[in-house]
C-alpha positions as a Markdown table, in Angstrom:
| # | Residue | x | y | z |
|---|---|---|---|---|
| 1 | Met | 21.7 | -36.6 | -104.3 |
| 2 | Gly | 18.9 | -34.9 | -106.1 |
| 3 | Asp | 20.6 | -31.6 | -106.1 |
| 4 | Lys | 19.2 | -29.4 | -108.9 |
| 5 | Ser | 19.6 | -25.7 | -109.7 |
| 6 | Phe | 18.0 | -23.0 | -107.7 |
| 7 | Gly | 18.6 | -19.8 | -109.5 |
| 8 | Arg | 20.6 | -17.1 | -109.5 |
| 9 | Val | 21.7 | -14.5 | -107.8 |
| 10 | Gly | 22.7 | -10.9 | -107.5 |
| 11 | Leu | 24.1 | -8.5 | -110.2 |
| 12 | Phe | 26.6 | -11.1 | -111.8 |
| 13 | Gly | 23.8 | -14.3 | -111.2 |
| 14 | Lys | 25.5 | -16.0 | -109.2 |
| 15 | Ser | 24.2 | -19.3 | -109.5 |
| 16 | Ala | 22.5 | -20.9 | -106.1 |
| 17 | Thr | 22.1 | -25.3 | -105.2 |
| 18 | Leu | 19.8 | -26.3 | -103.9 |
| 19 | Phe | 20.0 | -29.6 | -102.2 |
| 20 | Ser | 18.2 | -31.8 | -101.0 |
| 21 | Ile | 18.3 | -34.5 | -97.7 |
| 22 | Lys | 16.8 | -37.0 | -96.3 |
| 23 | Asn | 16.1 | -40.2 | -94.3 |
| 24 | Ser | 14.5 | -44.2 | -95.9 |
| 25 | Lys | 11.0 | -43.0 | -94.0 |
| 26 | Gly | 10.0 | -40.0 | -96.0 |
| 27 | Met | 11.7 | -37.2 | -94.1 |
| 28 | Glu | 13.4 | -34.6 | -97.1 |
| 29 | Val | 14.9 | -31.3 | -96.7 |
| 30 | Leu | 16.1 | -29.5 | -98.9 |
| 31 | Val | 18.5 | -26.7 | -98.2 |
| 32 | Thr | 20.4 | -23.8 | -100.6 |
| 33 | Asp | 24.3 | -22.5 | -100.1 |
| 34 | Tyr | 23.1 | -19.1 | -100.5 |
| 35 | Gly | 22.2 | -18.0 | -96.5 |
| 36 | Ala | 22.9 | -22.0 | -95.6 |
| 37 | Thr | 18.9 | -21.5 | -96.1 |
| 38 | Thr | 16.1 | -23.5 | -95.5 |
| 39 | Val | 13.4 | -24.1 | -98.0 |
| 40 | Ser | 11.8 | -27.2 | -97.6 |
| 41 | Ile | 10.7 | -29.4 | -95.1 |
| 42 | Phe | 8.8 | -32.4 | -95.8 |
| 43 | Val | 7.1 | -34.2 | -93.5 |
| 44 | Arg | 4.1 | -37.1 | -93.2 |
| 45 | Asp | 0.8 | -36.0 | -91.7 |
| 46 | Arg | -1.4 | -38.3 | -89.9 |
| 47 | Gln | -2.8 | -39.8 | -93.2 |
| 48 | Gly | 0.7 | -40.4 | -94.3 |
| 49 | Glu | 0.9 | -37.3 | -97.0 |
| 50 | Leu | 4.3 | -35.2 | -97.0 |
| 51 | Arg | 3.4 | -31.7 | -96.1 |
| 52 | Asp | 6.4 | -28.8 | -96.9 |
| 53 | Val | 5.5 | -27.1 | -93.8 |
| 54 | Ile | 7.1 | -23.7 | -93.2 |
| 55 | Leu | 7.1 | -20.2 | -95.5 |
| 56 | Gly | 9.3 | -19.5 | -98.3 |
| 57 | Tyr | 10.0 | -18.8 | -102.0 |
| 58 | Asp | 10.0 | -21.0 | -105.3 |
| 59 | Asn | 14.2 | -19.9 | -105.8 |
| 60 | Ala | 17.1 | -17.8 | -105.0 |
| 61 | Lys | 16.1 | -14.4 | -106.3 |
| 62 | Asp | 13.2 | -13.7 | -103.5 |
| 63 | Tyr | 16.2 | -15.0 | -101.1 |
| 64 | Ala | 18.5 | -12.5 | -101.8 |
| 65 | Glu | 15.8 | -9.4 | -102.5 |
| 66 | His | 13.3 | -10.2 | -99.4 |
| 67 | Trp | 13.7 | -9.2 | -95.8 |
| 68 | Ser | 11.4 | -11.9 | -93.6 |
| 69 | Tyr | 14.5 | -14.0 | -93.1 |
| 70 | Phe | 12.7 | -17.3 | -94.4 |
| 71 | Gly | 14.6 | -20.5 | -93.3 |
| 72 | Ala | 17.7 | -18.0 | -92.6 |
| 73 | Thr | 20.3 | -19.8 | -90.8 |
| 74 | Val | 21.4 | -16.2 | -88.8 |
| 75 | Gly | 24.9 | -14.6 | -87.0 |
| 76 | Arg | 27.1 | -13.9 | -85.7 |
| 77 | Asn | 24.1 | -12.9 | -84.2 |
| 78 | Ala | 20.7 | -13.2 | -83.8 |
| 79 | Asn | 18.6 | -10.8 | -82.7 |
| 80 | Arg | 18.4 | -7.3 | -82.1 |
| 81 | Ile | 21.3 | -5.7 | -80.2 |
| 82 | Ala | 20.5 | -2.1 | -79.4 |
| 83 | Gly | 22.2 | 1.5 | -81.1 |
| 84 | Ala | 23.9 | -1.8 | -83.7 |
| 85 | Gln | 26.9 | -1.3 | -81.2 |
| 86 | Ile | 28.9 | -3.2 | -78.4 |
| 87 | Ser | 31.6 | -3.3 | -76.4 |
| 88 | Ile | 34.8 | -6.1 | -76.3 |
| 89 | Asp | 37.7 | -5.4 | -73.7 |
| 90 | Gly | 36.9 | -1.4 | -73.6 |
| 91 | Glu | 37.1 | -1.2 | -77.8 |
| 92 | Val | 33.3 | -0.1 | -79.6 |
| 93 | Tyr | 32.7 | -2.3 | -82.3 |
| 94 | His | 30.1 | 0.5 | -85.0 |
| 95 | Leu | 27.3 | -2.1 | -87.0 |
| 96 | Glu | 25.1 | -1.2 | -89.4 |
| 97 | Lys | 21.6 | 0.3 | -88.6 |
| 98 | Asn | 19.0 | -1.9 | -90.0 |
| 99 | Asp | 16.8 | -1.6 | -87.8 |
| 100 | Arg | 14.6 | 1.8 | -86.7 |
| 101 | Gly | 18.2 | 2.2 | -85.4 |
| 102 | Asn | 19.9 | -1.2 | -83.7 |
| 103 | Asn | 21.0 | -3.8 | -85.8 |
| 104 | Leu | 19.4 | -6.6 | -87.0 |
| 105 | His | 20.3 | -10.3 | -87.8 |
| 106 | Ser | 23.7 | -8.6 | -87.9 |
| 107 | Gly | 22.8 | -6.1 | -91.0 |
| 108 | Ser | 22.0 | -6.5 | -94.3 |
| 109 | Lys | 24.0 | -8.7 | -95.8 |
| 110 | Ser | 24.8 | -10.7 | -92.8 |
| 111 | Leu | 25.5 | -14.7 | -92.9 |
| 112 | Thr | 22.0 | -14.8 | -94.6 |
| 113 | Lys | 23.5 | -13.2 | -98.3 |
| 114 | Val | 25.3 | -14.9 | -98.9 |
| 115 | Phe | 27.4 | -17.9 | -101.0 |
| 116 | Trp | 28.5 | -20.9 | -98.1 |
| 117 | Asp | 30.7 | -23.7 | -99.8 |
| 118 | Val | 29.8 | -27.3 | -99.7 |
| 119 | Lys | 32.4 | -29.2 | -96.6 |
| 120 | Ser | 30.9 | -32.5 | -97.0 |
| 121 | Arg | 27.5 | -34.1 | -98.9 |
| 122 | Glu | 25.7 | -36.9 | -97.5 |
| 123 | Asp | 22.5 | -38.1 | -98.8 |
| 124 | Asn | 21.2 | -37.6 | -95.0 |
| 125 | Cys | 23.4 | -34.1 | -93.6 |
| 126 | Ile | 25.4 | -30.9 | -95.2 |
| 127 | Thr | 28.0 | -29.1 | -93.6 |
| 128 | Phe | 29.0 | -26.0 | -95.1 |
| 129 | Val | 31.5 | -23.4 | -94.2 |
| 130 | Tyr | 31.6 | -19.7 | -94.6 |
| 131 | Asn | 35.1 | -17.4 | -94.4 |
| 132 | Ser | 34.1 | -14.5 | -92.6 |
| 133 | Pro | 36.6 | -11.4 | -92.8 |
| 134 | Asp | 37.8 | -8.7 | -89.6 |
| 135 | Leu | 35.2 | -5.6 | -89.3 |
| 136 | Glu | 32.5 | -8.0 | -91.7 |
| 137 | Glu | 29.7 | -6.5 | -91.4 |
| 138 | Gly | 30.9 | -4.7 | -88.2 |
| 139 | Tyr | 31.8 | -7.8 | -86.2 |
| 140 | Pro | 35.7 | -8.2 | -84.6 |
| 141 | Gly | 38.0 | -11.7 | -86.0 |
| 142 | Asn | 38.9 | -13.5 | -88.8 |
| 143 | Ala | 35.7 | -16.0 | -88.0 |
| 144 | Thr | 35.4 | -19.0 | -89.8 |
| 145 | Val | 31.4 | -20.8 | -89.8 |
| 146 | Glu | 30.0 | -24.2 | -90.0 |
| 147 | Val | 26.8 | -25.3 | -90.4 |
| 148 | Thr | 25.9 | -29.0 | -90.4 |
| 149 | Phe | 21.8 | -29.9 | -91.1 |
| 150 | Glu | 21.3 | -33.1 | -91.0 |
| 151 | Val | 17.9 | -35.9 | -91.0 |
| 152 | Thr | 17.7 | -38.7 | -88.5 |
| 153 | Glu | 16.1 | -41.8 | -88.5 |
| 154 | Asp | 14.3 | -40.8 | -85.9 |
| 155 | Asn | 12.9 | -38.0 | -88.7 |
| 156 | Asp | 14.5 | -35.3 | -86.1 |
| 157 | Tyr | 15.7 | -32.3 | -88.0 |
| 158 | Leu | 19.6 | -31.6 | -86.2 |
| 159 | Ile | 21.7 | -28.3 | -86.9 |
| 160 | Arg | 24.9 | -28.2 | -85.2 |
| 161 | Tyr | 26.7 | -24.4 | -85.6 |
| 162 | His | 30.3 | -24.7 | -85.5 |
| 163 | Ala | 32.5 | -21.5 | -85.4 |
| 164 | Leu | 36.1 | -20.5 | -84.2 |
| 165 | Ser | 37.9 | -16.4 | -84.7 |
| 166 | Asp | 40.7 | -15.0 | -84.2 |
| 167 | Lys | 39.2 | -12.4 | -82.4 |
| 168 | Lys | 37.4 | -12.4 | -79.2 |
| 169 | Thr | 33.7 | -12.4 | -80.4 |
| 170 | Val | 30.1 | -12.5 | -80.7 |
| 171 | Phe | 28.9 | -15.3 | -81.4 |
| 172 | Asn | 25.2 | -16.1 | -81.7 |
| 173 | Met | 23.5 | -18.1 | -84.7 |
| 174 | Thr | 20.1 | -19.4 | -85.0 |
| 175 | Asn | 17.7 | -20.5 | -88.0 |
| 176 | His | 14.6 | -18.8 | -88.6 |
| 177 | Cys | 12.3 | -20.9 | -90.3 |
| 178 | Tyr | 8.3 | -19.8 | -90.0 |
| 179 | Tyr | 6.0 | -23.0 | -89.6 |
| 180 | Asn | 3.3 | -23.9 | -90.1 |
| 181 | Leu | 1.9 | -27.6 | -89.4 |
| 182 | Asn | -1.3 | -28.1 | -91.8 |
| 183 | Gly | 1.7 | -27.1 | -94.7 |
| 184 | Ala | 3.1 | -23.8 | -95.8 |
| 185 | Gly | 0.4 | -21.4 | -97.0 |
| 186 | Asn | -2.1 | -23.8 | -95.5 |
| 187 | Gly | -3.9 | -20.5 | -93.2 |
| 188 | Thr | -2.6 | -19.4 | -89.6 |
| 189 | Val | -1.6 | -21.6 | -87.1 |
| 190 | Leu | -3.3 | -19.3 | -84.1 |
| 191 | Glu | -4.7 | -23.2 | -83.3 |
| 192 | His | -1.2 | -24.6 | -83.2 |
| 193 | Val | -0.9 | -25.8 | -79.5 |
| 194 | Leu | 2.2 | -25.0 | -78.1 |
| 195 | Gln | 3.5 | -25.5 | -74.7 |
| 196 | Ile | 7.1 | -23.5 | -73.7 |
| 197 | Asn | 9.6 | -24.7 | -70.3 |
| 198 | Ala | 9.8 | -21.5 | -69.7 |
| 199 | Ser | 8.8 | -19.4 | -66.8 |
| 200 | His | 10.7 | -16.3 | -67.5 |
| 201 | Tyr | 10.9 | -14.4 | -70.0 |
| 202 | Thr | 12.5 | -10.7 | -71.8 |
| 203 | Pro | 9.5 | -8.2 | -71.3 |
| 204 | Cys | 10.5 | -4.9 | -73.7 |
| 205 | Ile | 11.2 | -1.0 | -73.9 |
| 206 | Asp | 9.3 | -0.3 | -76.8 |
| 207 | Gln | 8.3 | -1.2 | -80.4 |
| 208 | Lys | 11.8 | -1.9 | -81.2 |
| 209 | Ser | 11.9 | -4.9 | -79.5 |
| 210 | Ile | 14.5 | -4.2 | -77.0 |
| 211 | Pro | 14.8 | -5.8 | -74.0 |
| 212 | Thr | 14.4 | -4.0 | -70.6 |
| 213 | Gly | 17.2 | -5.8 | -69.0 |
| 214 | Glu | 14.6 | -7.2 | -66.9 |
| 215 | Ile | 13.6 | -10.8 | -66.3 |
| 216 | Ala | 10.4 | -11.4 | -65.9 |
| 217 | Pro | 7.5 | -14.1 | -65.2 |
| 218 | Val | 5.2 | -14.8 | -67.6 |
| 219 | Glu | 2.8 | -16.4 | -64.5 |
| 220 | Gly | -0.5 | -14.2 | -65.7 |
| 221 | Thr | 0.6 | -12.6 | -68.3 |
| 222 | Pro | -0.2 | -13.6 | -72.5 |
| 223 | Phe | 3.5 | -15.2 | -72.7 |
| 224 | Asp | 2.7 | -18.0 | -70.2 |
| 225 | Phe | 2.9 | -21.2 | -72.3 |
| 226 | Thr | 4.6 | -23.9 | -69.5 |
| 227 | Val | 1.0 | -25.5 | -69.3 |
| 228 | Ala | 0.6 | -25.5 | -73.2 |
| 229 | Lys | -2.7 | -23.4 | -74.8 |
| 230 | Pro | -3.3 | -22.0 | -78.3 |
| 231 | Ile | -1.8 | -19.6 | -79.4 |
| 232 | Gly | -4.2 | -17.4 | -80.2 |
| 233 | Gln | -5.3 | -18.1 | -76.8 |
| 234 | Asp | -3.9 | -15.2 | -75.4 |
| 235 | Ile | -2.8 | -13.4 | -79.1 |
| 236 | His | -5.3 | -10.6 | -79.0 |
| 237 | Ala | -4.8 | -10.3 | -74.7 |
| 238 | Asp | -5.6 | -6.8 | -73.6 |
| 239 | His | -1.4 | -6.3 | -72.1 |
| 240 | Pro | 1.5 | -3.5 | -73.0 |
| 241 | Gln | 3.9 | -6.4 | -74.4 |
| 242 | Ile | 1.3 | -8.1 | -76.9 |
| 243 | Ala | 0.3 | -4.4 | -78.3 |
| 244 | Leu | 4.7 | -3.2 | -78.8 |
| 245 | Ala | 4.6 | -6.8 | -81.0 |
| 246 | Asn | 1.1 | -7.0 | -82.2 |
| 247 | Gly | 1.3 | -10.5 | -81.6 |
| 248 | Tyr | 4.0 | -12.8 | -80.1 |
| 249 | Asp | 7.8 | -11.0 | -81.0 |
| 250 | His | 9.2 | -11.9 | -77.8 |
| 251 | Asn | 11.9 | -14.1 | -75.9 |
| 252 | Phe | 11.9 | -16.7 | -73.0 |
| 253 | Ala | 14.7 | -17.3 | -70.8 |
| 254 | Ile | 14.7 | -21.0 | -70.7 |
| 255 | Asp | 14.3 | -23.3 | -67.5 |
| 256 | Lys | 18.1 | -24.8 | -68.3 |
| 257 | Thr | 18.2 | -28.2 | -66.0 |
| 258 | Met | 20.7 | -28.9 | -66.7 |
| 259 | Asp | 24.4 | -28.1 | -69.3 |
| 260 | Gly | 24.5 | -29.6 | -72.9 |
| 261 | Val | 20.8 | -29.4 | -75.6 |
| 262 | Glu | 16.6 | -30.2 | -73.6 |
| 263 | Lys | 13.5 | -30.1 | -74.8 |
| 264 | Ala | 12.7 | -26.5 | -75.2 |
| 265 | Ala | 9.0 | -26.2 | -76.5 |
| 266 | Val | 6.3 | -28.6 | -77.7 |
| 267 | Ile | 3.8 | -27.7 | -80.4 |
| 268 | Tyr | 1.1 | -29.0 | -82.6 |
| 269 | Ser | -1.2 | -29.4 | -85.0 |
| 270 | Gln | -4.3 | -31.1 | -84.3 |
| 271 | Glu | -5.9 | -30.7 | -88.1 |
| 272 | Ser | -2.3 | -32.1 | -89.6 |
| 273 | Gly | -1.3 | -34.7 | -86.6 |
| 274 | Ile | 2.1 | -33.3 | -86.8 |
| 275 | Gln | 4.1 | -32.4 | -83.6 |
| 276 | Met | 7.9 | -30.8 | -83.2 |
| 277 | Glu | 9.8 | -30.7 | -80.7 |
| 278 | Val | 12.5 | -28.2 | -80.2 |
| 279 | Phe | 15.5 | -29.6 | -78.7 |
| 280 | Thr | 18.5 | -26.8 | -77.9 |
| 281 | Asp | 21.6 | -26.3 | -75.8 |
| 282 | Thr | 20.9 | -22.1 | -75.7 |
| 283 | Pro | 19.4 | -20.2 | -73.2 |
| 284 | Gly | 16.8 | -18.4 | -74.3 |
| 285 | Ile | 13.9 | -18.7 | -77.6 |
| 286 | Gln | 12.2 | -16.6 | -79.7 |
| 287 | Leu | 8.4 | -17.0 | -80.6 |
| 288 | Tyr | 7.3 | -14.5 | -83.0 |
| 289 | Thr | 4.3 | -15.0 | -84.8 |
| 290 | Ala | 4.6 | -13.3 | -87.9 |
| 291 | Asn | 3.1 | -11.3 | -87.7 |
| 292 | Gly | 3.9 | -8.7 | -90.3 |
| 293 | Val | 4.5 | -11.3 | -93.2 |
| 294 | Lys | 1.4 | -10.2 | -95.1 |
| 295 | Gly | 1.5 | -9.3 | -98.4 |
| 296 | Glu | 4.6 | -11.1 | -98.9 |
| 297 | Val | 4.2 | -14.1 | -102.0 |
| 298 | Gly | 5.4 | -16.8 | -101.9 |
| 299 | Lys | 5.7 | -20.8 | -102.9 |
| 300 | Gly | 3.7 | -21.5 | -105.8 |
| 301 | Asn | 1.9 | -17.9 | -105.7 |
| 302 | Thr | 1.2 | -18.4 | -102.4 |
| 303 | Ala | 0.3 | -15.3 | -100.9 |
| 304 | Tyr | 1.7 | -15.5 | -96.6 |
| 305 | Glu | -1.1 | -13.9 | -94.8 |
| 306 | Asn | -0.2 | -12.5 | -90.9 |
| 307 | Tyr | -0.7 | -15.4 | -88.5 |
| 308 | Gly | 0.1 | -17.9 | -91.2 |
| 309 | Ala | 3.5 | -19.6 | -89.0 |
| 310 | Phe | 5.2 | -19.4 | -85.7 |
| 311 | Cys | 8.9 | -19.3 | -85.5 |
| 312 | Leu | 10.4 | -21.1 | -82.7 |
| 313 | Glu | 14.5 | -19.8 | -82.9 |
| 314 | Thr | 17.1 | -20.9 | -80.2 |
| 315 | Gln | 19.2 | -18.1 | -79.1 |
| 316 | Tyr | 20.6 | -15.9 | -76.5 |
| 317 | Phe | 18.9 | -13.5 | -75.7 |
| 318 | Pro | 18.4 | -9.9 | -77.6 |
| 319 | Asn | 21.0 | -7.4 | -76.8 |
| 320 | Ala | 22.9 | -10.1 | -74.7 |
| 321 | Ile | 26.2 | -7.9 | -75.6 |
| 322 | Asn | 25.2 | -4.8 | -73.9 |
| 323 | Glu | 23.1 | -6.1 | -70.6 |
| 324 | Pro | 25.3 | -7.3 | -68.3 |
| 325 | Asn | 21.7 | -9.2 | -66.7 |
| 326 | Phe | 22.2 | -12.0 | -69.8 |
| 327 | Ser | 24.3 | -14.5 | -70.3 |
| 328 | Thr | 26.6 | -13.3 | -72.9 |
| 329 | Pro | 26.7 | -14.5 | -76.3 |
| 330 | Val | 31.5 | -13.4 | -76.0 |
| 331 | Thr | 33.5 | -16.1 | -77.9 |
| 332 | Asp | 37.6 | -15.7 | -76.8 |
| 333 | Ala | 39.8 | -16.2 | -79.7 |
| 334 | Asn | 40.6 | -19.3 | -80.5 |
| 335 | Val | 38.3 | -20.7 | -78.8 |
| 336 | Pro | 35.2 | -22.6 | -81.2 |
| 337 | Tyr | 31.2 | -22.0 | -80.7 |
| 338 | Glu | 29.5 | -24.0 | -80.6 |
| 339 | Ser | 25.4 | -25.0 | -81.0 |
| 340 | Thr | 22.8 | -27.1 | -81.2 |
| 341 | Thr | 19.6 | -27.4 | -82.3 |
| 342 | Arg | 17.3 | -29.9 | -82.8 |
| 343 | Tyr | 13.5 | -30.2 | -84.1 |
| 344 | His | 12.2 | -33.3 | -84.0 |
| 345 | Phe | 8.2 | -34.2 | -85.8 |
| 346 | Ser | 6.2 | -37.5 | -85.2 |
| 347 | Leu | 2.0 | -37.4 | -85.1 |
| 348 | Ile | -0.2 | -36.6 | -82.1 |
């Protein structure tokens, strides 16, 4: 099936494996059991040539040692938790303060920095499973977490999450691919044209990126992507929220019209002709414009640059566990957590 070694990780040199899943049309995704990480997504451009449209590294060791979360499966909780603590049924759980006094992406180990087991494997699909013990990274409950990656014949990259805990806990999983539809390391994404189905977003208090709790209208702000526009059009606008992040690193409240999976965003590159649509069942989607990746050296010894990619992370809102105005990411004991995100690739 084209699987191969992806290098050794850690003090004892455990070997990671790189798995290939693909369809009959040439679309191929490479994933590794280290962190259940997406390493490459190859899609055809308008000339029929394959382009790898996500940033990343050439070996598992670099994924282990760096903190940009390239391609990561993030959990148990994606994004930030204020004060690095949560309260469930009156019991306080303390998390790692790994981001200026807050908890980011569940901590410095989380599910991103562990080896997952392969539960099932087909030519176009793979399921990883990880058993997370009670209080790992501070989160309650012995939890079994699964993520399934599938490449469909319709050129979808389909990601499905399933988790079950023996205690009430937080589940808020996401995928953290950094996309550049011109190809990884091929300039900035400022000319990519983006539309987000969100008439509101969640402003942040300060540079620590914790939301204020307000769900604010995007109208009249640089955060208005309800009509498609280039990412770079307002990325340096004179706006306090833009100044906080030196670009976009904000959650958008998706205009949900139904339960289940629906379109949240669409983005395309005029240069490559590649378009990507994002479908999800989550209430939010985080737009991050790679504002802090300058200096990261990735695939093929390429030096990445700020604004050289974008992330569209489907999720509950940041700090939702502590914010009564937001939908809660708490899942009851022995009740399955399920979530699906679909990235559909086509040509314009």
